[in-house]
Amino acid sequence: MNTPLPDVPEVRVVGLPQLTQGFDLVERLDLPMHLKVHGPLEPVTGERLAQLAENMSLTGRGGAGFPFAKKLRAVATAAIRRGVRPVVVINGSEGEPACRKDTVLINRAPHLILDGALLAAEALGARTLIVAVTRNSTEVSIRAALAERGLSDRRGQQLRARVVRTPERMVSGEASSVIRAIGGGPALPPGRRERAAESGVGGLPTLLSNAETFAQLAIGARIGARRYGHTGLDTEPGTVMLTISGAVARPMVVEVPTGVPLRYVLQMAGAPPLPQGVLTGGYHGNWIDSVAAHEAVVSKESLASFGGALGAGAILPIGPETCPLGEALRVANWLAAETAGQCGPCKLGLPAAAGGLSDVINGGGPAALEALRAVTQAVKGRGACKHPDGSARFFASTLSAFTDDLAAHVLDGGCGRETTGVLPLPGPGYQDAEESIPSGEKLAVDWTLCQGHGLCADIVPELIRLGPDGYPALADASVPMHLRGRAQRAVRRCPELALRIEQPAPARPPGGSATRAALPPGGGRKALGPGRG
């Protein structure tokens, strides 16, 4: 039985809170509360910020773990060399069903993330900030946070900020997918790999980092690298955000210093005392056994030494009552369905691997096992993005972690246990049911100009269909926020300039006169101190 994780599960902390400071006071830290809890933040020059990140040993928290200082310097170098303004992107796209730590931070501490991103934008001289999100709750929270700071996408502002909605899919959170979606294209990896630091959004040097990474930067900028290093391991200082789910009594997100025993965190969530296995790093990660789970500590180095992975911080134990290969097959089928459908290793290889695992489980014998190993090996290193590699890693880890169960299925026809479905997956039809916040805008057609070319229906079919006469039929609904980019593109591409977007009528207060909305206390960019031109 599958129970998807809520957007914001229970949040716990081991030791003193840093990212989760203030969570015991309010459900969401708005700007005034954020400043009361964390205090103001002064701008930092580019090299000083890079040095801070280096001294903090700050690496990306989205799974890849690339050093933030190197990324920052690469963007600055490219921007100076080309004489252009770079772009800063917060990647809050969290499409993996076992991850919720970024969603928790965006929902409960959005200004901590914005602090880090605005520090980077100020240091780089960027004039564009973009936040990519996947869920309604995160979209609502980050839009409110931008409004609380007086930030918007209006022309003439020193810094233009906007939110981009991406689908809740595994491949949509990949950096190149996010950049492609920001440009108005599909949230899928392109066929070629380019460094965002050289050519990202609009071809400009782009600093794209995970939401937690920017929040960690904001903490380090406030307390300094030395004090930051007092928490956690010397080699991996600070805290990490973990999402604990699977066979646990209480799924939760935990902020924990590096070096804390993994078994302690599992006990907090009510995991089995002797788990059959623990999936570390999420559905692109690796399995470790109960002995390793007992001995490992929370760190990239420790988990790697036991064959595990920290990745994006998803930790999923399974108990002795379920079939581990059956659990893996459920994930395998989901991974295969998440393919972008753009290259053979992903489009053909992953479904073949999932089918091969099914054959093994259902008594296919040694021949089925060899075929599965062959197709898994063939997928590695040949995709347009990291999804095939991560999925192949999951398959290979499953085969090596559960050898006894594998032998029982291959030689004896099964292990005798049912699959209970403890690993979380999205509910049925989650993509079709995905909604977004209405923008209030509507598409309209000037019928005196329309010639029925039909380009608009190709660009945004969710809102425009071609009628029997070949002319567009428009949905009588507000344009959702996550489709605004494509709707605007359809307007620009109309050959006859017949399509337009109508803005909602401004709300008027009682008495019939319009008034300007006042900025909240601390609005604009005051949390960062005075901006520099």
Short mmCIF file of C-alpha atoms in Angstrom, two decimals:
data_model
loop_
_atom_site.label_atom_id
_atom_site.label_comp_id
_atom_site.label_asym_id
_atom_site.label_seq_id
_atom_site.Cartn_x
_atom_site.Cartn_y
_atom_site.Cartn_z
CA MET A 1 0.00 0.00 0.00
CA ASN A 2 1.48 3.34 -1.05
CA THR A 3 1.13 6.50 1.05
CA PRO A 4 2.71 9.57 -0.58
CA LEU A 5 4.61 11.90 1.73
CA PRO A 6 2.88 15.16 2.69
CA ASP A 7 4.45 18.38 1.44
CA VAL A 8 5.54 19.35 4.95
CA PRO A 9 5.99 16.34 7.23
CA GLU A 10 7.03 16.51 10.88
CA VAL A 11 10.29 18.45 11.34
CA ARG A 12 12.81 17.51 14.03
CA VAL A 13 16.29 18.70 14.91
CA VAL A 14 19.29 17.03 16.53
CA GLY A 15 21.37 19.48 18.56
CA LEU A 16 21.05 23.22 18.03
CA PRO A 17 18.95 24.32 15.04
CA GLN A 18 20.48 26.39 12.28
CA LEU A 19 18.31 26.09 9.16
CA THR A 20 15.28 25.20 11.30
CA GLN A 21 15.78 27.95 13.87
CA GLY A 22 12.42 29.51 14.72
CA PHE A 23 10.39 26.48 13.62
CA ASP A 24 9.31 26.01 17.23
CA LEU A 25 7.80 29.50 17.23
CA VAL A 26 5.76 29.69 14.01
CA GLU A 27 4.73 27.51 11.10
CA ARG A 28 6.29 29.91 8.57
CA LEU A 29 8.84 32.65 9.17
CA ASP A 30 7.62 35.74 7.33
CA LEU A 31 10.12 38.55 6.82
CA PRO A 32 9.66 40.34 10.20
CA MET A 33 9.88 37.03 12.11
CA HIS A 34 12.82 35.90 9.97
CA LEU A 35 14.74 39.06 10.89
CA LYS A 36 13.88 38.62 14.57
CA VAL A 37 15.16 35.04 14.55
CA HIS A 38 18.21 35.36 12.28
CA GLY A 39 18.99 39.08 12.31
CA PRO A 40 19.97 41.32 9.37
CA LEU A 41 22.53 40.36 6.74
CA GLU A 42 25.07 42.66 5.11
CA PRO A 43 26.27 42.27 1.50
CA VAL A 44 29.58 40.52 0.83
CA THR A 45 31.90 41.10 -2.12
CA GLY A 46 32.35 38.34 -4.67
CA GLU A 47 35.75 36.99 -3.63
CA ARG A 48 34.90 37.26 0.09
CA LEU A 49 31.72 35.26 -0.52
CA ALA A 50 33.63 32.62 -2.48
CA GLN A 51 36.23 32.45 0.30
CA LEU A 52 33.48 32.07 2.90
CA ALA A 53 31.91 29.20 0.97
CA GLU A 54 35.34 27.59 0.61
CA ASN A 55 36.10 27.91 4.32
CA MET A 56 32.67 26.41 5.09
CA SER A 57 33.41 23.49 2.72
CA LEU A 58 29.99 24.27 1.27
CA THR A 59 28.90 21.86 -1.44
CA GLY A 60 25.65 21.55 -3.35
CA ARG A 61 22.88 19.87 -1.36
CA GLY A 62 20.85 18.72 -4.35
CA GLY A 63 22.76 15.46 -4.73
CA ALA A 64 25.74 16.26 -6.96
CA GLY A 65 27.77 17.85 -4.16
CA PHE A 66 29.76 20.27 -6.34
CA PRO A 67 31.80 22.87 -4.37
CA PHE A 68 29.82 26.10 -4.26
CA ALA A 69 32.92 28.35 -4.26
CA LYS A 70 34.13 26.87 -7.56
CA LYS A 71 30.72 27.39 -9.11
CA LEU A 72 30.55 30.99 -7.88
CA ARG A 73 34.00 31.82 -9.24
CA ALA A 74 33.25 30.14 -12.58
CA VAL A 75 30.13 32.27 -13.04
CA ALA A 76 31.96 35.46 -12.07
CA THR A 77 34.84 34.71 -14.46
CA ALA A 78 32.50 33.96 -17.36
CA ALA A 79 30.44 37.11 -16.73
CA ILE A 80 33.53 39.35 -16.57
CA ARG A 81 35.07 37.78 -19.66
CA ARG A 82 31.89 38.28 -21.69
CA GLY A 83 30.95 41.64 -20.16
CA VAL A 84 27.43 40.50 -19.21
CA ARG A 85 25.26 40.29 -16.08
CA PRO A 86 24.84 36.72 -14.78
CA VAL A 87 21.62 35.11 -13.56
CA VAL A 88 21.00 33.46 -10.17
CA VAL A 89 18.61 30.49 -9.99
CA ILE A 90 17.29 28.80 -6.84
CA ASN A 91 16.49 25.20 -7.73
CA GLY A 92 13.59 24.28 -5.45
CA SER A 93 12.33 21.62 -7.86
CA GLU A 94 11.92 18.50 -5.78
CA GLY A 95 10.41 15.85 -8.03
CA GLU A 96 11.56 12.77 -6.14
CA PRO A 97 8.74 11.31 -4.01
CA ALA A 98 11.15 10.44 -1.18
CA CYS A 99 12.53 14.00 -0.75
CA ARG A 100 10.89 16.84 1.17
CA LYS A 101 13.72 18.84 2.78
CA ASP A 102 13.71 21.64 0.18
CA THR A 103 9.93 21.77 0.26
CA VAL A 104 10.06 22.16 4.04
CA LEU A 105 12.61 24.98 3.81
CA ILE A 106 10.67 26.85 1.10
CA ASN A 107 7.41 26.48 3.00
CA ARG A 108 8.74 27.34 6.44
CA ALA A 109 11.94 29.39 5.98
CA PRO A 110 11.77 30.95 2.50
CA HIS A 111 13.67 34.10 3.49
CA LEU A 112 16.73 32.12 4.60
CA ILE A 113 16.96 30.73 1.06
CA LEU A 114 16.41 34.18 -0.46
CA ASP A 115 19.10 35.62 1.83
CA GLY A 116 21.71 33.30 0.36
CA ALA A 117 20.56 33.82 -3.21
CA LEU A 118 20.48 37.62 -2.83
CA LEU A 119 23.97 37.56 -1.31
CA ALA A 120 25.20 35.73 -4.41
CA ALA A 121 23.26 38.03 -6.76
CA GLU A 122 24.70 41.12 -5.06
CA ALA A 123 28.24 39.74 -5.14
CA LEU A 124 27.99 38.79 -8.82
CA GLY A 125 26.18 41.93 -9.94
CA ALA A 126 23.24 39.84 -11.17
CA ARG A 127 20.03 41.61 -12.05
CA THR A 128 17.82 38.51 -12.40
CA LEU A 129 16.76 36.02 -9.72
CA ILE A 130 14.61 33.02 -10.62
CA VAL A 131 13.11 30.44 -8.28
CA ALA A 132 12.03 27.07 -9.70
CA VAL A 133 9.45 25.09 -7.69
CA THR A 134 7.30 22.03 -8.24
CA ARG A 135 4.38 22.26 -5.83
CA ASN A 136 1.48 24.56 -5.06
CA SER A 137 2.58 25.03 -1.45
CA THR A 138 6.12 26.03 -2.39
CA GLU A 139 4.86 28.37 -5.10
CA VAL A 140 2.53 30.13 -2.66
CA SER A 141 5.25 30.49 0.00
CA ILE A 142 8.02 31.79 -2.27
CA ARG A 143 5.70 34.24 -4.06
CA ALA A 144 4.63 35.60 -0.68
CA ALA A 145 8.27 35.89 0.39
CA LEU A 146 9.21 37.83 -2.75
CA ALA A 147 6.24 40.14 -2.19
CA GLU A 148 7.28 40.69 1.44
CA ARG A 149 10.65 41.95 0.15
CA GLY A 150 9.08 44.08 -2.57
CA LEU A 151 10.68 41.94 -5.28
CA SER A 152 8.90 41.28 -8.58
CA ASP A 153 9.53 40.89 -12.30
CA ARG A 154 8.60 44.48 -13.13
CA ARG A 155 10.91 46.39 -15.41
CA GLY A 156 13.03 49.13 -13.90
CA GLN A 157 13.82 47.29 -10.69
CA GLN A 158 17.42 46.87 -9.63
CA LEU A 159 16.77 43.15 -9.30
CA ARG A 160 13.98 41.38 -11.16
CA ALA A 161 12.70 38.22 -9.49
CA ARG A 162 10.24 35.63 -10.73
CA VAL A 163 8.99 32.13 -10.01
CA VAL A 164 8.93 29.28 -12.54
CA ARG A 165 6.81 26.21 -12.02
CA THR A 166 8.22 22.85 -13.15
CA PRO A 167 6.37 19.52 -13.27
CA GLU A 168 6.72 17.16 -10.33
CA ARG A 169 8.99 14.74 -12.17
CA MET A 170 12.39 13.24 -11.45
CA VAL A 171 14.03 14.61 -14.60
CA SER A 172 12.51 18.11 -14.23
CA GLY A 173 14.71 18.99 -11.26
CA GLU A 174 17.93 18.38 -13.18
CA ALA A 175 19.81 21.65 -13.70
CA SER A 176 19.57 21.68 -17.50
CA SER A 177 15.85 20.87 -17.31
CA VAL A 178 15.26 23.82 -14.98
CA ILE A 179 17.19 26.17 -17.30
CA ARG A 180 15.24 24.90 -20.29
CA ALA A 181 11.92 25.44 -18.47
CA ILE A 182 12.95 28.97 -17.50
CA GLY A 183 13.49 29.70 -21.19
CA GLY A 184 9.92 28.65 -22.00
CA GLY A 185 10.74 25.14 -23.19
CA PRO A 186 9.76 21.78 -21.71
CA ALA A 187 11.20 20.92 -18.30
CA LEU A 188 13.36 18.18 -19.81
CA PRO A 189 17.11 17.81 -20.28
CA PRO A 190 18.38 18.99 -23.68
CA GLY A 191 20.25 16.62 -25.96
CA ARG A 192 23.59 18.30 -25.25
CA ARG A 193 25.31 19.09 -21.98
CA GLU A 194 26.40 22.66 -21.30
CA ARG A 195 27.87 24.21 -18.18
CA ALA A 196 25.34 26.62 -16.69
CA ALA A 197 28.24 28.75 -15.42
CA GLU A 198 29.16 29.44 -19.05
CA SER A 199 25.78 29.40 -20.78
CA GLY A 200 22.62 29.02 -18.77
CA VAL A 201 19.42 31.08 -18.72
CA GLY A 202 19.18 33.04 -21.96
CA GLY A 203 22.74 31.98 -22.80
CA LEU A 204 24.05 34.00 -19.83
CA PRO A 205 26.40 32.71 -17.10
CA THR A 206 24.07 31.23 -14.48
CA LEU A 207 24.61 30.37 -10.83
CA LEU A 208 22.13 27.55 -10.22
CA SER A 209 22.11 25.89 -6.81
CA ASN A 210 19.78 23.91 -4.62
CA ALA A 211 17.50 25.67 -2.14
CA GLU A 212 19.24 24.21 0.92
CA THR A 213 22.63 25.28 -0.45
CA PHE A 214 21.59 28.95 -0.48
CA ALA A 215 20.12 28.60 3.01
CA GLN A 216 23.40 27.14 4.29
CA LEU A 217 25.27 30.06 2.69
CA ALA A 218 23.02 32.51 4.56
CA ILE A 219 23.78 30.76 7.87
CA GLY A 220 27.53 30.85 7.20
CA ALA A 221 27.41 34.53 6.24
CA ARG A 222 25.78 35.38 9.57
CA ILE A 223 27.88 33.30 11.96
CA GLY A 224 31.16 33.06 10.01
CA ALA A 225 33.02 30.02 8.73
CA ARG A 226 34.83 29.39 12.03
CA ARG A 227 31.68 29.17 14.11
CA TYR A 228 29.96 27.26 11.31
CA GLY A 229 32.75 24.69 11.55
CA HIS A 230 32.11 24.11 15.25
CA THR A 231 29.07 22.03 14.27
CA GLY A 232 29.53 18.64 12.65
CA LEU A 233 32.66 16.97 11.32
CA ASP A 234 35.86 18.86 10.55
CA THR A 235 35.86 17.48 7.00
CA GLU A 236 32.14 18.09 6.41
CA PRO A 237 31.11 20.90 8.78
CA GLY A 238 27.59 22.09 9.48
CA THR A 239 24.25 20.38 9.39
CA VAL A 240 22.32 18.52 6.71
CA MET A 241 18.62 18.14 6.08
CA LEU A 242 17.42 14.54 5.82
CA THR A 243 14.05 13.14 4.74
CA ILE A 244 13.34 9.90 6.61
CA SER A 245 10.53 7.71 5.24
CA GLY A 246 9.88 4.12 4.21
CA ALA A 247 9.23 1.66 7.07
CA VAL A 248 9.09 4.27 9.82
CA ALA A 249 6.41 5.16 12.35
CA ARG A 250 6.77 8.90 11.68
CA PRO A 251 8.04 10.15 8.32
CA MET A 252 9.98 13.34 9.01
CA VAL A 253 12.52 15.88 7.88
CA VAL A 254 15.45 16.17 10.30
CA GLU A 255 18.19 18.77 10.59
CA VAL A 256 21.20 16.93 11.93
CA PRO A 257 24.90 17.78 12.37
CA THR A 258 27.23 15.66 10.27
CA GLY A 259 28.82 12.89 12.33
CA VAL A 260 25.65 11.88 14.19
CA PRO A 261 25.12 8.10 14.05
CA LEU A 262 22.64 7.12 11.35
CA ARG A 263 21.01 4.62 13.73
CA TYR A 264 20.05 7.48 16.06
CA VAL A 265 18.22 9.31 13.29
CA LEU A 266 16.44 6.10 12.24
CA GLN A 267 15.36 5.49 15.84
CA MET A 268 13.90 9.01 16.01
CA ALA A 269 11.62 8.18 13.09
CA GLY A 270 10.62 4.80 14.50
CA ALA A 271 12.45 2.59 12.01
CA PRO A 272 12.73 -1.18 12.64
CA PRO A 273 15.59 -2.00 15.03
CA LEU A 274 17.06 -4.39 12.45
CA PRO A 275 16.04 -3.08 9.04
CA GLN A 276 16.36 -5.48 6.13
CA GLY A 277 18.07 -2.69 4.25
CA VAL A 278 18.30 1.11 4.15
CA LEU A 279 18.13 2.98 0.85
CA THR A 280 20.44 5.99 1.13
CA GLY A 281 20.40 8.95 -1.25
CA GLY A 282 16.90 8.30 -2.57
CA TYR A 283 15.86 6.49 -5.73
CA HIS A 284 19.14 7.29 -7.48
CA GLY A 285 21.04 6.06 -4.42
CA ASN A 286 22.40 2.85 -2.90
CA TRP A 287 21.23 0.25 -0.41
CA ILE A 288 23.17 -0.55 2.77
CA ASP A 289 22.47 -3.43 5.18
CA SER A 290 21.50 -3.27 8.84
CA VAL A 291 25.11 -3.65 10.04
CA ALA A 292 26.22 -0.70 7.93
CA ALA A 293 23.20 1.33 9.06
CA HIS A 294 24.23 0.66 12.68
CA GLU A 295 27.84 1.70 12.16
CA ALA A 296 27.58 4.59 9.65
CA VAL A 297 27.36 8.24 10.61
CA VAL A 298 25.60 10.99 8.69
CA SER A 299 28.24 12.15 6.21
CA LYS A 300 29.08 11.66 2.55
CA GLU A 301 32.39 10.00 3.38
CA SER A 302 31.00 7.58 5.98
CA LEU A 303 28.03 6.47 3.91
CA ALA A 304 30.22 6.03 0.84
CA SER A 305 32.61 3.82 2.83
CA PHE A 306 29.69 1.44 3.49
CA GLY A 307 28.51 1.52 -0.13
CA GLY A 308 25.81 4.11 0.52
CA ALA A 309 25.27 7.69 -0.61
CA LEU A 310 24.07 10.88 1.05
CA GLY A 311 22.77 12.38 -2.21
CA ALA A 312 19.84 14.72 -1.61
CA GLY A 313 19.38 13.39 1.93
CA ALA A 314 16.62 10.80 1.46
CA ILE A 315 16.95 7.84 3.87
CA LEU A 316 14.50 4.93 3.51
CA PRO A 317 14.65 1.80 5.71
CA ILE A 318 12.57 -1.28 4.96
CA GLY A 319 11.55 -3.91 7.52
CA PRO A 320 11.89 -7.72 7.41
CA GLU A 321 8.23 -8.31 6.52
CA THR A 322 8.33 -7.05 2.92
CA CYS A 323 9.97 -8.44 -0.22
CA PRO A 324 12.90 -6.13 -1.00
CA LEU A 325 12.93 -7.04 -4.68
CA GLY A 326 9.20 -6.32 -4.89
CA GLU A 327 9.80 -2.91 -3.28
CA ALA A 328 12.61 -2.28 -5.77
CA LEU A 329 10.35 -3.27 -8.67
CA ARG A 330 7.77 -0.65 -7.68
CA VAL A 331 10.50 2.00 -7.72
CA ALA A 332 11.94 0.58 -10.96
CA ASN A 333 8.60 0.92 -12.73
CA TRP A 334 8.31 4.51 -11.50
CA LEU A 335 11.85 5.32 -12.65
CA ALA A 336 11.08 3.88 -16.08
CA ALA A 337 7.91 5.99 -16.31
CA GLU A 338 9.93 9.11 -15.39
CA THR A 339 12.00 8.90 -18.58
CA ALA A 340 12.15 12.05 -20.69
CA GLY A 341 11.73 9.83 -23.75
CA GLN A 342 14.54 11.60 -25.58
CA CYS A 343 17.34 9.03 -25.75
CA GLY A 344 17.51 5.25 -26.15
CA PRO A 345 19.21 4.34 -22.84
CA CYS A 346 16.40 6.06 -20.94
CA LYS A 347 13.42 5.53 -23.24
CA LEU A 348 14.17 1.87 -24.00
CA GLY A 349 16.74 0.78 -21.42
CA LEU A 350 14.92 1.66 -18.19
CA PRO A 351 11.62 -0.05 -19.12
CA ALA A 352 13.65 -3.07 -20.25
CA ALA A 353 15.49 -3.12 -16.91
CA ALA A 354 12.23 -2.85 -14.97
CA GLY A 355 10.78 -5.66 -17.06
CA GLY A 356 13.90 -7.72 -16.45
CA LEU A 357 13.59 -7.27 -12.69
CA SER A 358 9.96 -8.36 -12.94
CA ASP A 359 11.06 -11.49 -14.85
CA VAL A 360 13.59 -12.30 -12.14
CA ILE A 361 11.04 -11.89 -9.35
CA ASN A 362 8.46 -14.00 -11.18
CA GLY A 363 10.71 -17.03 -11.66
CA GLY A 364 12.61 -16.23 -14.84
CA GLY A 365 15.66 -18.04 -13.51
CA PRO A 366 19.37 -17.40 -14.15
CA ALA A 367 18.78 -16.37 -17.76
CA ALA A 368 16.48 -13.54 -16.64
CA LEU A 369 19.06 -12.41 -14.07
CA GLU A 370 21.85 -12.30 -16.65
CA ALA A 371 19.63 -10.38 -19.06
CA LEU A 372 18.83 -7.85 -16.31
CA ARG A 373 22.52 -7.34 -15.51
CA ALA A 374 23.33 -6.88 -19.20
CA VAL A 375 20.65 -4.23 -19.83
CA THR A 376 21.55 -2.37 -16.61
CA GLN A 377 25.19 -2.22 -17.66
CA ALA A 378 24.23 -1.03 -21.16
CA VAL A 379 22.29 1.96 -19.77
CA LYS A 380 25.25 3.47 -17.86
CA GLY A 381 26.95 6.59 -19.16
CA ARG A 382 24.94 6.89 -22.37
CA GLY A 383 22.04 9.17 -21.50
CA ALA A 384 21.49 12.86 -22.17
CA CYS A 385 21.13 13.43 -18.41
CA LYS A 386 21.91 11.60 -15.16
CA HIS A 387 18.57 9.80 -14.87
CA PRO A 388 19.73 6.61 -16.63
CA ASP A 389 22.95 6.54 -14.58
CA GLY A 390 21.12 7.07 -11.29
CA SER A 391 18.52 4.45 -12.16
CA ALA A 392 21.22 1.96 -13.19
CA ARG A 393 22.93 2.61 -9.85
CA PHE A 394 19.69 1.75 -8.05
CA PHE A 395 19.29 -1.50 -10.05
CA ALA A 396 22.89 -2.57 -9.48
CA SER A 397 22.70 -1.78 -5.76
CA THR A 398 19.49 -3.79 -5.42
CA LEU A 399 21.08 -6.85 -7.03
CA SER A 400 24.16 -6.67 -4.79
CA ALA A 401 22.36 -5.82 -1.53
CA PHE A 402 19.75 -8.58 -1.46
CA THR A 403 21.65 -11.63 -2.71
CA ASP A 404 19.76 -14.11 -0.52
CA ASP A 405 16.39 -12.86 -1.76
CA LEU A 406 17.72 -12.82 -5.30
CA ALA A 407 18.80 -16.45 -4.99
CA ALA A 408 15.41 -17.40 -3.56
CA HIS A 409 13.60 -15.83 -6.52
CA VAL A 410 16.00 -17.15 -9.15
CA LEU A 411 16.36 -20.70 -7.81
CA ASP A 412 13.24 -21.33 -5.71
CA GLY A 413 10.60 -19.17 -7.40
CA GLY A 414 10.22 -16.59 -4.62
CA CYS A 415 11.10 -15.49 -1.09
CA GLY A 416 7.63 -16.13 0.36
CA ARG A 417 6.99 -12.52 1.37
CA GLU A 418 4.50 -10.08 -0.07
CA THR A 419 5.40 -6.57 -1.18
CA THR A 420 3.84 -4.17 1.33
CA GLY A 421 4.70 -0.95 -0.57
CA VAL A 422 6.55 0.93 2.18
CA LEU A 423 8.67 3.03 -0.20
CA PRO A 424 6.72 6.23 -0.99
CA LEU A 425 5.62 6.91 -4.54
CA PRO A 426 3.21 9.52 -5.92
CA GLY A 427 -0.47 8.64 -5.92
CA PRO A 428 -2.13 7.49 -9.15
CA GLY A 429 -2.56 10.21 -11.74
CA TYR A 430 -0.39 12.68 -9.81
CA GLN A 431 0.85 14.37 -12.97
CA ASP A 432 -2.60 14.65 -14.54
CA ALA A 433 -4.04 16.03 -11.30
CA GLU A 434 -1.32 18.63 -10.83
CA GLU A 435 -2.76 22.07 -10.51
CA SER A 436 -1.26 25.49 -10.19
CA ILE A 437 -2.21 28.82 -8.76
CA PRO A 438 -4.40 30.78 -11.20
CA SER A 439 -2.74 33.96 -12.40
CA GLY A 440 -6.00 35.78 -13.07
CA GLU A 441 -4.91 36.35 -16.67
CA LYS A 442 -6.87 34.98 -19.63
CA LEU A 443 -6.03 34.32 -23.25
CA ALA A 444 -8.10 36.18 -25.84
CA VAL A 445 -8.21 36.23 -29.64
CA ASP A 446 -8.84 39.16 -31.97
CA TRP A 447 -10.99 37.34 -34.52
CA THR A 448 -10.56 40.12 -37.09
CA LEU A 449 -6.87 39.16 -37.30
CA CYS A 450 -6.77 35.39 -36.67
CA GLN A 451 -6.05 33.31 -39.78
CA GLY A 452 -6.12 29.88 -38.10
CA HIS A 453 -2.40 29.07 -38.34
CA GLY A 454 -2.69 26.90 -35.21
CA LEU A 455 0.78 27.60 -33.77
CA CYS A 456 -0.75 28.63 -30.45
CA ALA A 457 -2.40 25.22 -30.00
CA ASP A 458 0.94 23.51 -30.56
CA ILE A 459 2.68 25.66 -27.94
CA VAL A 460 0.09 25.53 -25.14
CA PRO A 461 -2.41 22.70 -25.88
CA GLU A 462 -3.59 22.72 -22.25
CA LEU A 463 -5.33 26.07 -22.91
CA ILE A 464 -5.92 26.16 -26.68
CA ARG A 465 -7.38 23.51 -28.95
CA LEU A 466 -8.15 23.73 -32.65
CA GLY A 467 -11.85 23.49 -33.44
CA PRO A 468 -13.39 21.56 -36.36
CA ASP A 469 -13.00 24.68 -38.52
CA GLY A 470 -9.25 24.86 -37.81
CA TYR A 471 -9.52 27.99 -35.64
CA PRO A 472 -8.46 28.06 -31.98
CA ALA A 473 -10.91 27.33 -29.17
CA LEU A 474 -9.73 28.84 -25.89
CA ALA A 475 -10.26 27.42 -22.45
CA ASP A 476 -12.58 29.63 -20.41
CA ALA A 477 -10.23 29.63 -17.43
CA SER A 478 -7.48 31.67 -15.89
CA VAL A 479 -3.97 30.87 -17.11
CA PRO A 480 -2.23 28.79 -14.39
CA MET A 481 1.05 30.23 -13.15
CA HIS A 482 3.05 27.24 -14.36
CA LEU A 483 1.72 27.76 -17.93
CA ARG A 484 2.25 31.54 -18.09
CA GLY A 485 5.61 31.20 -19.82
CA ARG A 486 4.22 29.08 -22.62
CA ALA A 487 1.11 31.26 -22.93
CA GLN A 488 3.33 34.32 -23.36
CA ARG A 489 5.39 32.43 -25.91
CA ALA A 490 2.24 31.56 -27.86
CA VAL A 491 1.32 35.25 -27.93
CA ARG A 492 4.76 36.20 -29.24
CA ARG A 493 4.72 33.48 -31.89
CA CYS A 494 1.30 34.34 -33.36
CA PRO A 495 2.05 35.39 -37.00
CA GLU A 496 -0.99 37.69 -37.19
CA LEU A 497 -0.62 39.17 -33.66
CA ALA A 498 -4.17 38.00 -33.00
CA LEU A 499 -3.52 36.33 -29.63
CA ARG A 500 -3.17 38.35 -26.45
CA ILE A 501 -3.19 37.95 -22.68
CA GLU A 502 -5.76 40.00 -20.82
CA GLN A 503 -4.75 41.17 -17.37
CA PRO A 504 -7.16 40.82 -14.43
CA ALA A 505 -9.01 43.95 -13.41
CA PRO A 506 -7.31 45.56 -10.40
CA ALA A 507 -9.14 45.12 -7.12
CA ARG A 508 -10.54 48.35 -5.70
CA PRO A 509 -11.11 49.03 -2.02
CA PRO A 510 -14.47 50.20 -0.69
CA GLY A 511 -15.23 53.73 -1.87
CA GLY A 512 -14.17 53.05 -5.46
CA SER A 513 -10.66 54.54 -5.38
CA ALA A 514 -7.57 52.48 -6.04
CA THR A 515 -4.75 52.63 -3.51
CA ARG A 516 -1.16 51.47 -3.72
CA ALA A 517 -0.35 48.46 -1.60
CA ALA A 518 2.17 49.38 1.06
CA LEU A 519 5.32 47.31 1.37
CA PRO A 520 5.49 45.28 4.57
CA PRO A 521 8.00 46.30 7.22
CA GLY A 522 11.49 45.45 6.03
CA GLY A 523 10.31 45.25 2.40
CA GLY A 524 12.50 45.76 -0.61
CA ARG A 525 16.07 44.61 -0.05
CA LYS A 526 16.61 45.90 3.49
CA ALA A 527 17.33 42.42 4.87
CA LEU A 528 20.53 42.47 2.84
CA GLY A 529 21.48 46.02 3.68
CA PRO A 530 21.93 48.78 1.11
CA GLY A 531 22.23 47.54 -2.47
CA ARG A 532 25.01 48.56 -4.77
CA GLY A 533 24.47 49.57 -8.38
#
